[in-house]
Short mmCIF file of C-alpha atoms in Angstrom, two decimals:
data_model
loop_
_atom_site.label_atom_id
_atom_site.label_comp_id
_atom_site.label_asym_id
_atom_site.label_seq_id
_atom_site.Cartn_x
_atom_site.Cartn_y
_atom_site.Cartn_z
CA MET A 1 -10.79 -12.75 22.77
CA PHE A 2 -7.61 -13.62 24.60
CA GLU A 3 -8.99 -15.10 27.84
CA ALA A 4 -9.68 -18.53 26.39
CA ASP A 5 -7.16 -18.70 23.60
CA HIS A 6 -4.09 -17.06 25.03
CA ILE A 7 -4.27 -17.26 28.84
CA SER A 8 -5.58 -20.12 30.94
CA LYS A 9 -5.59 -19.87 34.73
CA ASN A 10 -4.81 -22.58 37.23
CA ASP A 11 -5.22 -21.60 40.89
CA GLY A 12 -4.64 -17.98 39.96
CA LYS A 13 -1.38 -18.73 38.12
CA PRO A 14 -1.24 -18.12 34.36
CA ILE A 15 0.00 -21.01 32.29
CA GLY A 16 1.28 -20.92 28.71
CA ALA A 17 0.33 -22.86 25.60
CA ALA A 18 2.53 -25.82 26.53
CA GLY A 19 1.07 -25.98 30.04
CA GLU A 20 4.13 -24.65 31.87
CA GLU A 21 3.70 -21.97 34.53
CA ARG A 22 4.37 -18.50 33.14
CA ALA A 23 5.77 -15.42 34.82
CA ILE A 24 3.87 -12.48 36.28
CA GLY A 25 5.35 -8.98 36.07
CA ARG A 26 4.57 -5.56 37.52
CA VAL A 27 4.61 -2.24 35.70
CA HIS A 28 7.68 -0.24 36.68
CA SER A 29 7.28 2.80 34.39
CA VAL A 30 5.17 4.03 31.47
CA ARG A 31 6.31 6.38 28.69
CA GLY A 32 3.71 7.00 26.02
CA SER A 33 2.82 3.52 24.75
CA VAL A 34 6.11 1.98 25.98
CA ILE A 35 5.89 0.05 29.25
CA ASP A 36 8.75 -1.20 31.45
CA ILE A 37 7.70 -4.35 33.36
CA ARG A 38 9.67 -6.17 36.08
CA PHE A 39 9.55 -9.96 36.44
CA LYS A 40 10.89 -11.94 39.41
CA LYS A 41 11.28 -15.18 37.47
CA GLN A 42 12.63 -15.72 33.97
CA LEU A 43 12.00 -12.96 31.45
CA PRO A 44 9.54 -13.47 28.57
CA GLU A 45 11.15 -13.92 25.15
CA LEU A 46 11.24 -11.10 22.60
CA GLN A 47 8.00 -10.64 20.61
CA THR A 48 6.03 -12.44 23.33
CA LEU A 49 2.55 -11.07 24.05
CA LEU A 50 1.85 -9.77 27.56
CA VAL A 51 -1.70 -9.20 28.84
CA SER A 52 -2.66 -6.98 31.77
CA GLU A 53 -4.99 -7.92 34.64
CA THR A 54 -7.09 -4.80 33.99
CA GLU A 55 -10.47 -4.62 32.30
CA PRO A 56 -10.37 -4.05 29.40
CA SER A 57 -7.08 -5.89 28.91
CA ILE A 58 -4.00 -4.02 27.74
CA LEU A 59 -1.93 -6.02 25.25
CA ALA A 60 1.80 -5.40 24.92
CA GLU A 61 4.64 -6.97 22.92
CA VAL A 62 8.10 -7.53 24.46
CA THR A 63 10.62 -5.54 22.40
CA ALA A 64 13.74 -5.43 24.62
CA HIS A 65 15.37 -6.91 27.75
CA LEU A 66 16.74 -4.00 29.80
CA ASP A 67 18.39 -6.06 32.56
CA GLY A 68 17.98 -9.37 34.37
CA GLN A 69 14.54 -8.44 35.68
CA THR A 70 13.05 -5.81 33.36
CA VAL A 71 11.55 -5.96 29.87
CA ARG A 72 10.45 -3.07 27.71
CA ALA A 73 7.11 -3.71 25.99
CA LEU A 74 5.16 -1.87 23.31
CA GLY A 75 1.46 -1.29 23.94
CA LEU A 76 -0.65 -2.56 21.03
CA ASN A 77 -3.93 -1.01 22.14
CA SER A 78 -4.94 1.93 24.32
CA ILE A 79 -3.05 2.10 27.63
CA SER A 80 -5.35 4.77 29.07
CA GLY A 81 -5.55 4.47 32.87
CA LEU A 82 -2.51 2.17 33.22
CA GLN A 83 -0.77 2.55 36.61
CA ARG A 84 2.49 1.46 38.17
CA ASP A 85 2.40 -1.99 39.82
CA THR A 86 -0.34 -3.22 37.46
CA LEU A 87 0.13 -6.95 36.85
CA PHE A 88 0.99 -8.30 33.37
CA TYR A 89 0.83 -11.98 32.51
CA ASP A 90 3.28 -13.65 30.12
CA THR A 91 1.30 -15.65 27.52
CA GLY A 92 4.42 -17.49 26.36
CA GLU A 93 3.68 -16.88 22.69
CA PRO A 94 3.55 -13.99 20.19
CA LEU A 95 0.38 -12.23 19.06
CA LYS A 96 -1.75 -14.69 17.11
CA ILE A 97 -4.64 -13.90 14.78
CA PRO A 98 -7.39 -16.11 13.35
CA VAL A 99 -6.79 -17.36 9.79
CA THR A 100 -9.83 -18.76 8.05
CA THR A 101 -11.90 -18.34 4.91
CA ASN A 102 -14.52 -16.71 7.18
CA LEU A 103 -12.41 -13.53 7.05
CA GLN A 104 -13.65 -12.84 3.51
CA GLY A 105 -15.94 -9.84 3.34
CA ARG A 106 -14.93 -8.62 6.81
CA MET A 107 -13.20 -5.55 8.23
CA LEU A 108 -10.61 -6.33 10.93
CA ASN A 109 -8.21 -4.64 13.34
CA LEU A 110 -4.63 -5.55 14.28
CA PHE A 111 -5.79 -8.50 16.44
CA GLY A 112 -7.98 -10.03 13.72
CA GLU A 113 -11.10 -8.87 15.55
CA PRO A 114 -14.05 -7.68 13.43
CA ILE A 115 -14.79 -3.93 13.48
CA ASP A 116 -17.71 -4.03 11.02
CA GLU A 117 -20.41 -4.95 13.56
CA LYS A 118 -21.28 -8.15 11.68
CA GLY A 119 -20.65 -10.51 14.59
CA ASP A 120 -17.71 -12.65 15.67
CA ILE A 121 -15.49 -14.64 13.32
CA GLU A 122 -15.39 -18.40 13.74
CA ALA A 123 -11.80 -19.57 13.46
CA GLY A 124 -10.23 -22.96 13.89
CA GLU A 125 -6.60 -21.85 13.55
CA TYR A 126 -4.59 -19.03 15.10
CA ARG A 127 -1.28 -18.05 13.53
CA SER A 128 1.57 -15.82 14.77
CA ILE A 129 1.90 -12.52 12.91
CA PHE A 130 5.69 -13.06 12.84
CA GLN A 131 6.33 -15.51 10.03
CA PRO A 132 9.70 -16.07 8.34
CA PRO A 133 9.97 -15.06 4.66
CA ILE A 134 9.81 -17.79 2.02
CA PRO A 135 13.35 -19.12 1.22
CA LEU A 136 14.75 -17.99 -2.12
CA SER A 137 14.82 -21.58 -3.37
CA ALA A 138 11.01 -21.84 -2.92
CA GLN A 139 10.14 -18.51 -4.55
CA GLN A 140 8.76 -18.33 -8.09
CA THR A 141 9.24 -15.49 -10.58
CA GLY A 142 7.30 -14.71 -13.72
CA GLN A 143 6.90 -12.05 -16.37
CA GLU A 144 3.14 -11.65 -16.53
CA ILE A 145 1.57 -8.20 -16.79
CA LEU A 146 -1.32 -7.19 -14.51
CA THR A 147 -3.71 -4.86 -16.38
CA THR A 148 -5.31 -2.02 -14.42
CA GLY A 149 -7.46 -0.27 -17.05
CA ILE A 150 -5.64 3.02 -16.30
CA LYS A 151 -4.00 4.33 -19.49
CA ALA A 152 -0.84 5.97 -18.13
CA MET A 153 0.01 3.00 -15.92
CA ASP A 154 -0.63 0.21 -18.42
CA LEU A 155 1.47 1.88 -21.15
CA LEU A 156 4.38 3.48 -19.28
CA SER A 157 4.70 1.58 -15.98
CA PRO A 158 2.98 -1.82 -16.34
CA LEU A 159 2.50 -3.82 -13.14
CA GLU A 160 3.98 -7.26 -12.61
CA ARG A 161 1.69 -10.05 -11.46
CA GLY A 162 3.24 -11.17 -8.20
CA GLY A 163 5.43 -8.05 -7.97
CA LYS A 164 5.45 -4.90 -5.86
CA ALA A 165 4.29 -1.54 -7.21
CA GLY A 166 4.54 1.81 -5.43
CA LEU A 167 2.40 4.95 -5.78
CA PHE A 168 4.58 7.90 -4.75
CA GLY A 169 3.22 11.36 -4.07
CA GLY A 170 2.93 14.21 -1.61
CA ALA A 171 -0.20 15.21 0.26
CA GLY A 172 -3.35 15.70 -1.78
CA VAL A 173 -2.18 14.55 -5.23
CA GLY A 174 -4.48 11.52 -5.45
CA LYS A 175 -2.75 8.39 -4.06
CA THR A 176 -5.80 7.05 -2.22
CA VAL A 177 -8.18 7.87 -5.11
CA LEU A 178 -5.88 5.96 -7.50
CA ILE A 179 -5.71 2.98 -5.10
CA MET A 180 -9.52 2.96 -4.79
CA GLU A 181 -9.94 3.07 -8.59
CA MET A 182 -7.48 0.20 -9.00
CA ILE A 183 -9.42 -1.82 -6.44
CA ARG A 184 -12.64 -1.17 -8.33
CA ASN A 185 -11.09 -2.02 -11.73
CA MET A 186 -9.00 -5.01 -10.71
CA VAL A 187 -10.95 -6.72 -7.93
CA ALA A 188 -13.95 -7.31 -10.21
CA ARG A 189 -11.66 -9.17 -12.69
CA HIS A 190 -9.23 -10.60 -10.13
CA GLU A 191 -9.99 -14.27 -9.50
CA GLY A 192 -8.15 -14.46 -6.17
CA ILE A 193 -8.50 -12.71 -2.84
CA SER A 194 -8.12 -8.96 -2.45
CA LEU A 195 -6.68 -7.73 0.84
CA PHE A 196 -6.61 -4.05 1.76
CA CYS A 197 -4.28 -2.98 4.58
CA GLY A 198 -4.87 0.53 5.92
CA ILE A 199 -1.86 1.76 7.94
CA GLY A 200 -2.60 5.11 9.57
CA GLU A 201 -5.82 5.47 7.56
CA ARG A 202 -8.35 8.16 8.40
CA CYS A 203 -11.67 6.74 9.65
CA ARG A 204 -13.45 8.56 6.81
CA GLU A 205 -11.28 6.82 4.18
CA ALA A 206 -11.95 3.40 5.71
CA GLU A 207 -15.70 3.96 5.63
CA GLU A 208 -15.62 5.27 2.03
CA LEU A 209 -13.54 2.28 0.89
CA HIS A 210 -15.95 -0.18 2.49
CA ARG A 211 -18.84 1.55 0.74
CA GLU A 212 -17.04 1.53 -2.65
CA ILE A 213 -16.17 -2.18 -2.44
CA SER A 214 -19.75 -3.02 -1.40
CA ALA A 215 -21.14 -0.98 -4.32
CA ALA A 216 -18.80 -2.76 -6.76
CA GLY A 217 -20.21 -6.11 -5.59
CA VAL A 218 -16.82 -7.59 -4.71
CA LEU A 219 -16.95 -7.42 -0.90
CA ASP A 220 -17.23 -11.22 -0.54
CA ASN A 221 -13.73 -11.68 -2.03
CA THR A 222 -12.17 -8.78 -0.13
CA ILE A 223 -10.66 -8.54 3.36
CA MET A 224 -9.87 -5.18 5.00
CA VAL A 225 -7.39 -4.76 7.86
CA PHE A 226 -7.00 -1.38 9.55
CA GLY A 227 -4.59 0.19 12.02
CA GLN A 228 -6.15 3.63 12.00
CA MET A 229 -4.60 7.03 12.52
CA ASN A 230 -6.07 7.45 16.03
CA GLU A 231 -4.63 4.14 17.28
CA PRO A 232 -1.34 3.80 19.21
CA PRO A 233 1.90 3.59 17.17
CA GLY A 234 2.24 -0.08 18.16
CA ALA A 235 -1.00 -0.93 16.31
CA ARG A 236 0.06 0.99 13.19
CA PHE A 237 3.53 -0.60 13.35
CA ARG A 238 2.24 -4.19 13.49
CA VAL A 239 -0.94 -4.10 11.38
CA GLY A 240 1.10 -4.75 8.21
CA GLN A 241 2.32 -8.03 9.73
CA THR A 242 -1.29 -9.01 10.44
CA ALA A 243 -2.30 -8.37 6.83
CA LEU A 244 0.68 -10.34 5.50
CA THR A 245 -0.12 -13.31 7.74
CA ILE A 246 -3.65 -13.43 6.29
CA ALA A 247 -2.25 -13.06 2.74
CA GLU A 248 0.23 -15.91 3.32
CA TYR A 249 -2.56 -18.16 4.62
CA PHE A 250 -4.61 -17.72 1.44
CA ARG A 251 -1.51 -18.11 -0.75
CA ASP A 252 -0.02 -21.17 0.94
CA ASN A 253 -3.00 -23.00 2.48
CA ARG A 254 -5.81 -22.05 0.07
CA ARG A 255 -3.57 -21.79 -3.04
CA ARG A 256 -5.09 -18.49 -4.10
CA ASP A 257 -3.58 -15.44 -5.78
CA VAL A 258 -3.71 -12.45 -3.43
CA LEU A 259 -3.92 -8.79 -4.42
CA LEU A 260 -2.49 -6.86 -1.45
CA LEU A 261 -3.13 -3.11 -1.38
CA ILE A 262 -1.34 -1.09 1.30
CA ASP A 263 -2.17 2.53 2.10
CA ASN A 264 0.20 3.95 3.36
CA ILE A 265 3.73 2.53 3.74
CA PHE A 266 5.05 5.87 5.01
CA ARG A 267 2.68 5.59 8.01
CA PHE A 268 4.35 2.28 8.84
CA VAL A 269 7.75 4.01 8.81
CA GLN A 270 6.30 6.90 10.82
CA ALA A 271 4.91 4.52 13.47
CA GLY A 272 8.33 2.82 13.66
CA SER A 273 9.92 6.22 14.18
CA GLU A 274 7.49 7.00 17.04
CA VAL A 275 8.18 3.62 18.65
CA SER A 276 11.95 4.07 18.24
CA GLY A 277 11.85 7.46 19.95
CA LEU A 278 9.79 6.11 22.85
CA MET A 279 12.22 3.19 23.17
CA GLY A 280 15.08 5.67 23.62
CA LYS A 281 17.01 4.78 20.44
CA VAL A 282 19.28 7.39 18.89
CA THR A 283 17.75 8.71 15.68
CA SER A 284 19.52 8.60 12.32
CA ARG A 285 19.34 11.01 9.40
CA LEU A 286 16.26 13.30 9.32
CA GLY A 287 14.95 11.88 12.57
CA TYR A 288 14.18 8.34 11.36
CA GLN A 289 14.87 5.23 13.42
CA PRO A 290 18.28 3.57 12.89
CA THR A 291 16.49 0.30 12.05
CA LEU A 292 14.40 1.79 9.20
CA GLY A 293 15.97 -0.36 6.46
CA SER A 294 15.67 -3.68 8.30
CA GLU A 295 12.10 -3.03 9.52
CA LEU A 296 10.93 -2.19 6.01
CA ALA A 297 12.74 -5.22 4.58
CA GLN A 298 11.11 -7.56 7.12
CA LEU A 299 7.72 -6.42 5.84
CA GLN A 300 8.55 -6.31 2.11
CA GLU A 301 10.45 -9.61 1.87
CA ARG A 302 7.37 -11.57 2.95
CA ILE A 303 5.62 -10.42 -0.24
CA CYS A 304 6.55 -13.01 -2.87
CA ASN A 305 5.30 -15.83 -5.11
CA THR A 306 5.43 -19.58 -4.50
CA LYS A 307 4.32 -22.62 -6.48
CA SER A 308 0.97 -22.53 -4.67
CA GLY A 309 0.06 -18.88 -5.36
CA SER A 310 1.20 -15.28 -5.58
CA ILE A 311 0.96 -12.04 -3.63
CA THR A 312 0.81 -8.93 -5.83
CA SER A 313 1.30 -5.78 -3.80
CA ILE A 314 0.35 -2.20 -4.66
CA GLN A 315 1.56 0.29 -2.06
CA ALA A 316 0.85 3.99 -1.63
CA VAL A 317 3.87 5.92 -0.36
CA TYR A 318 3.48 9.44 1.03
CA VAL A 319 6.42 11.65 0.02
CA PRO A 320 7.04 14.23 2.80
CA ALA A 321 7.30 17.77 1.42
CA ASP A 322 7.55 16.25 -2.12
CA ASP A 323 11.16 15.29 -1.30
CA PHE A 324 11.98 12.08 -3.18
CA THR A 325 15.39 11.89 -1.48
CA ASP A 326 13.73 11.30 1.90
CA PRO A 327 15.13 8.09 3.48
CA ALA A 328 11.66 6.53 3.86
CA VAL A 329 11.03 7.01 0.14
CA THR A 330 14.44 5.84 -1.10
CA HIS A 331 14.34 2.70 1.07
CA THR A 332 10.88 1.82 -0.30
CA PHE A 333 12.00 2.40 -3.92
CA SER A 334 14.58 -0.37 -3.65
CA HIS A 335 11.94 -3.08 -3.06
CA LEU A 336 9.65 -2.29 -6.02
CA SER A 337 9.33 -3.64 -9.55
CA SER A 338 7.08 -0.76 -10.71
CA PHE A 339 6.79 2.81 -9.48
CA ILE A 340 4.12 5.38 -10.29
CA VAL A 341 5.12 8.92 -9.34
CA LEU A 342 2.34 11.48 -8.84
CA SER A 343 3.08 15.08 -9.81
CA ARG A 344 1.80 18.14 -7.97
CA GLU A 345 2.33 20.19 -11.13
CA ARG A 346 -0.02 17.96 -13.15
CA ALA A 347 -2.55 18.00 -10.30
CA SER A 348 -2.48 21.82 -10.29
CA GLN A 349 -3.23 21.79 -14.04
CA GLY A 350 -6.21 19.50 -13.48
CA LEU A 351 -4.60 16.62 -15.40
CA TYR A 352 -5.90 13.63 -13.41
CA PRO A 353 -4.71 11.02 -12.62
CA ALA A 354 -1.72 13.25 -11.85
CA ILE A 355 0.85 10.62 -12.91
CA ASP A 356 4.28 12.00 -13.84
CA LEU A 357 4.65 10.36 -17.24
CA LEU A 358 8.44 10.77 -17.36
CA LYS A 359 9.41 9.82 -13.80
CA SER A 360 7.19 6.73 -13.56
CA GLY A 361 8.59 3.42 -14.77
CA SER A 362 8.70 -0.33 -14.48
CA LYS A 363 11.17 -3.15 -14.96
CA MET A 364 8.37 -4.86 -16.93
CA LEU A 365 8.62 -2.24 -19.69
CA ALA A 366 11.08 -4.34 -21.68
CA ARG A 367 10.79 -5.39 -25.30
CA HIS A 368 10.87 -9.14 -24.54
CA ILE A 369 8.07 -8.81 -21.96
CA VAL A 370 5.52 -6.32 -23.34
CA GLY A 371 6.29 -6.86 -27.02
CA ASP A 372 7.95 -4.75 -29.69
CA ARG A 373 4.97 -2.50 -30.51
CA HIS A 374 4.14 -1.62 -26.89
CA TYR A 375 7.79 -0.92 -26.11
CA ARG A 376 8.31 1.21 -29.22
CA VAL A 377 5.19 3.34 -28.61
CA ALA A 378 6.05 3.84 -24.91
CA GLN A 379 9.56 5.01 -25.82
CA SER A 380 8.21 7.38 -28.50
CA VAL A 381 5.74 8.86 -26.01
CA LYS A 382 8.50 9.43 -23.46
CA GLU A 383 10.84 10.98 -26.06
CA THR A 384 8.11 13.37 -27.23
CA LEU A 385 7.20 14.41 -23.68
CA ALA A 386 10.88 14.81 -22.68
CA HIS A 387 11.56 17.06 -25.70
CA TYR A 388 8.47 19.13 -24.82
CA GLU A 389 9.79 19.48 -21.25
CA ASP A 390 13.09 20.82 -22.62
CA LEU A 391 11.25 23.39 -24.77
CA LYS A 392 9.05 24.74 -21.96
CA ASP A 393 11.64 27.31 -20.83
CA ILE A 394 12.01 28.68 -24.36
CA ILE A 395 8.23 28.85 -24.76
CA SER A 396 7.76 30.70 -21.44
CA MET A 397 10.47 33.29 -22.29
CA LEU A 398 10.11 33.77 -26.07
CA GLY A 399 6.77 32.24 -27.01
CA MET A 400 5.81 29.50 -29.45
CA GLU A 401 6.61 31.74 -32.43
CA GLU A 402 10.36 31.36 -31.86
CA LEU A 403 10.22 27.58 -32.26
CA SER A 404 10.89 25.84 -35.54
CA GLY A 405 7.96 24.29 -37.39
CA GLU A 406 9.10 20.82 -36.38
CA ASP A 407 9.29 21.77 -32.70
CA ARG A 408 5.86 23.45 -32.81
CA GLN A 409 4.39 20.27 -34.22
CA LEU A 410 6.07 18.21 -31.48
CA VAL A 411 4.69 20.53 -28.76
CA HIS A 412 1.15 20.22 -30.15
CA ARG A 413 1.40 16.40 -30.14
CA ALA A 414 2.93 16.31 -26.64
CA ARG A 415 0.07 18.42 -25.26
CA ARG A 416 -2.45 16.09 -26.90
CA LEU A 417 -0.69 13.09 -25.37
CA GLU A 418 -0.80 14.71 -21.92
CA ARG A 419 -4.55 15.22 -22.24
CA PHE A 420 -5.14 11.74 -23.67
CA PHE A 421 -3.55 10.27 -20.52
CA THR A 422 -6.20 11.92 -18.34
CA GLN A 423 -9.07 9.58 -17.48
CA PRO A 424 -12.40 9.84 -15.64
CA PHE A 425 -12.59 7.52 -12.60
CA ALA A 426 -15.61 5.62 -11.35
CA VAL A 427 -14.78 6.52 -7.73
CA THR A 428 -14.93 10.28 -8.52
CA GLU A 429 -18.12 10.09 -10.58
CA GLN A 430 -20.21 11.54 -7.73
CA PHE A 431 -18.01 14.66 -7.72
CA THR A 432 -17.40 15.15 -11.46
CA GLY A 433 -20.61 13.81 -12.97
CA VAL A 434 -18.50 11.98 -15.58
CA SER A 435 -18.77 8.18 -15.82
CA GLY A 436 -15.56 6.25 -15.12
CA LYS A 437 -13.76 4.65 -18.07
CA MET A 438 -11.58 1.54 -18.26
CA VAL A 439 -9.30 1.34 -21.30
CA SER A 440 -7.50 -1.76 -22.59
CA THR A 441 -3.75 -1.67 -23.23
CA GLU A 442 -4.35 -2.23 -26.96
CA GLU A 443 -6.62 0.85 -27.11
CA VAL A 444 -4.00 2.96 -25.32
CA ILE A 445 -1.22 1.87 -27.71
CA THR A 446 -3.42 2.54 -30.75
CA GLY A 447 -4.45 5.97 -29.44
CA CYS A 448 -0.85 7.04 -28.78
CA GLU A 449 0.27 5.77 -32.20
CA ARG A 450 -2.41 7.82 -33.95
CA ILE A 451 -1.55 10.99 -32.00
CA LEU A 452 2.18 10.57 -32.72
CA ASP A 453 1.45 9.97 -36.43
CA GLY A 454 -0.31 13.34 -36.61
CA GLU A 455 -3.84 12.01 -37.15
CA PHE A 456 -5.20 14.31 -34.43
CA ASP A 457 -3.13 17.43 -35.20
CA GLU A 458 -6.27 19.30 -36.34
CA VAL A 459 -8.43 18.14 -33.43
CA PRO A 460 -8.58 20.70 -30.56
CA GLU A 461 -6.49 19.34 -27.67
CA GLN A 462 -9.38 19.86 -25.23
CA GLN A 463 -11.32 17.12 -27.03
CA LEU A 464 -8.75 14.56 -25.86
CA PHE A 465 -9.22 15.62 -22.21
CA MET A 466 -10.96 13.13 -19.86
CA ILE A 467 -11.89 10.55 -22.49
CA GLY A 468 -11.51 6.77 -22.61
CA ASN A 469 -10.27 5.43 -25.95
CA ILE A 470 -9.17 7.72 -28.79
CA GLU A 471 -12.42 7.30 -30.78
CA GLU A 472 -14.23 9.42 -28.19
CA ALA A 473 -12.26 12.46 -29.42
CA ARG A 474 -13.80 11.92 -32.89
CA LYS A 475 -17.27 11.74 -31.35
CA HIS A 476 -16.64 15.14 -29.75
CA ASP A 477 -15.53 16.40 -33.15
CA ALA A 478 -18.70 15.16 -34.82
CA ALA A 479 -20.85 16.70 -32.09
#
């Protein structure tokens, strides 16, 4: 890919994009995926792409100038077999990827190369993956809600169109399943472009996602970019920039709304930590890189709205050891407008999606945005569930009999609410045998109102488990 577009040769000497002669360097040392390269002439600029003379080519990005002759570069693909004294050519420009409407329906890697075996991508324009964020004066803000069809999210932590939402949870509580269900629910109704960025994804998950999107019939409006778990840290560290460059092209040049789904932001932080250690930087608290905050901000601040279009981002965030005070988690929190917290306790009880109804929230859940009725019902639900949480210790020690009649009634309604917020997903239908359900926000509000008003006090709580709208509980009753 890079022979024609990024390096031309003239009498054996590489020349850059502007036609000037570029430097040649030799490998001095290799540590993991970090390469020290010595140049006799001027040093390449930071973020410049270097390409080796070997076959296949090794691509590296200049990350530091060590002295007057040596640069430290980060390998972006496999450096297997690299030796000292191997020649590297300075391309004179950063990594560039193709941006074109032909990317729709394709699966790409960090370099914008197809990995779906559907042939090459024809591209007229190449764009650097390092783009400056939109100035504040050119950004647009709105207060429009993005509906997902998932009951707990639409009522208690509504998403902002053009905002950033985070899915927080430890290992195995359902982040990827929730992301896949949101893709299925939203992409079919979403008029713009959907862009999935897999950072540190397992190969199995990438294949399953491709199959799900194909089955939903929305592959033609979807682009997938992957820096997979088995790739070098440099690829996982930069693949987010590749996805954002594509998203910005469709927003700014094609004037489309972009739905950007990222799984998993923690893997981006983890790759940065690996790179930082290999670069010899002193680690900060809990072993993270000292530049964690700025690296995350560089990625997040490119996600914004303009007059021409919007980028709405939904990001899965792995929470190591379920510790929400972890620096990677707290830094991510600060960039979000909505946050959905997944609970291991709810997952262990089989209450899926395992969304923590009390810890999740959104800045969009305000009376002047969602309306008086939605706001009032959401607050009543949270109050009921919070009171139930306070009573759990008394119930476990003394039993329900020691509660007052009013408290017993509240506990019964809280348990029915918890079960009403469970929902069968289309992406898990092959495992559960239960068809997936999408529920409108109006149906969720009505269902919660009727439970809180006591209309379902006599209905067994199990009949509200894994249903769509509240009327399905009555159908169970009739059956």
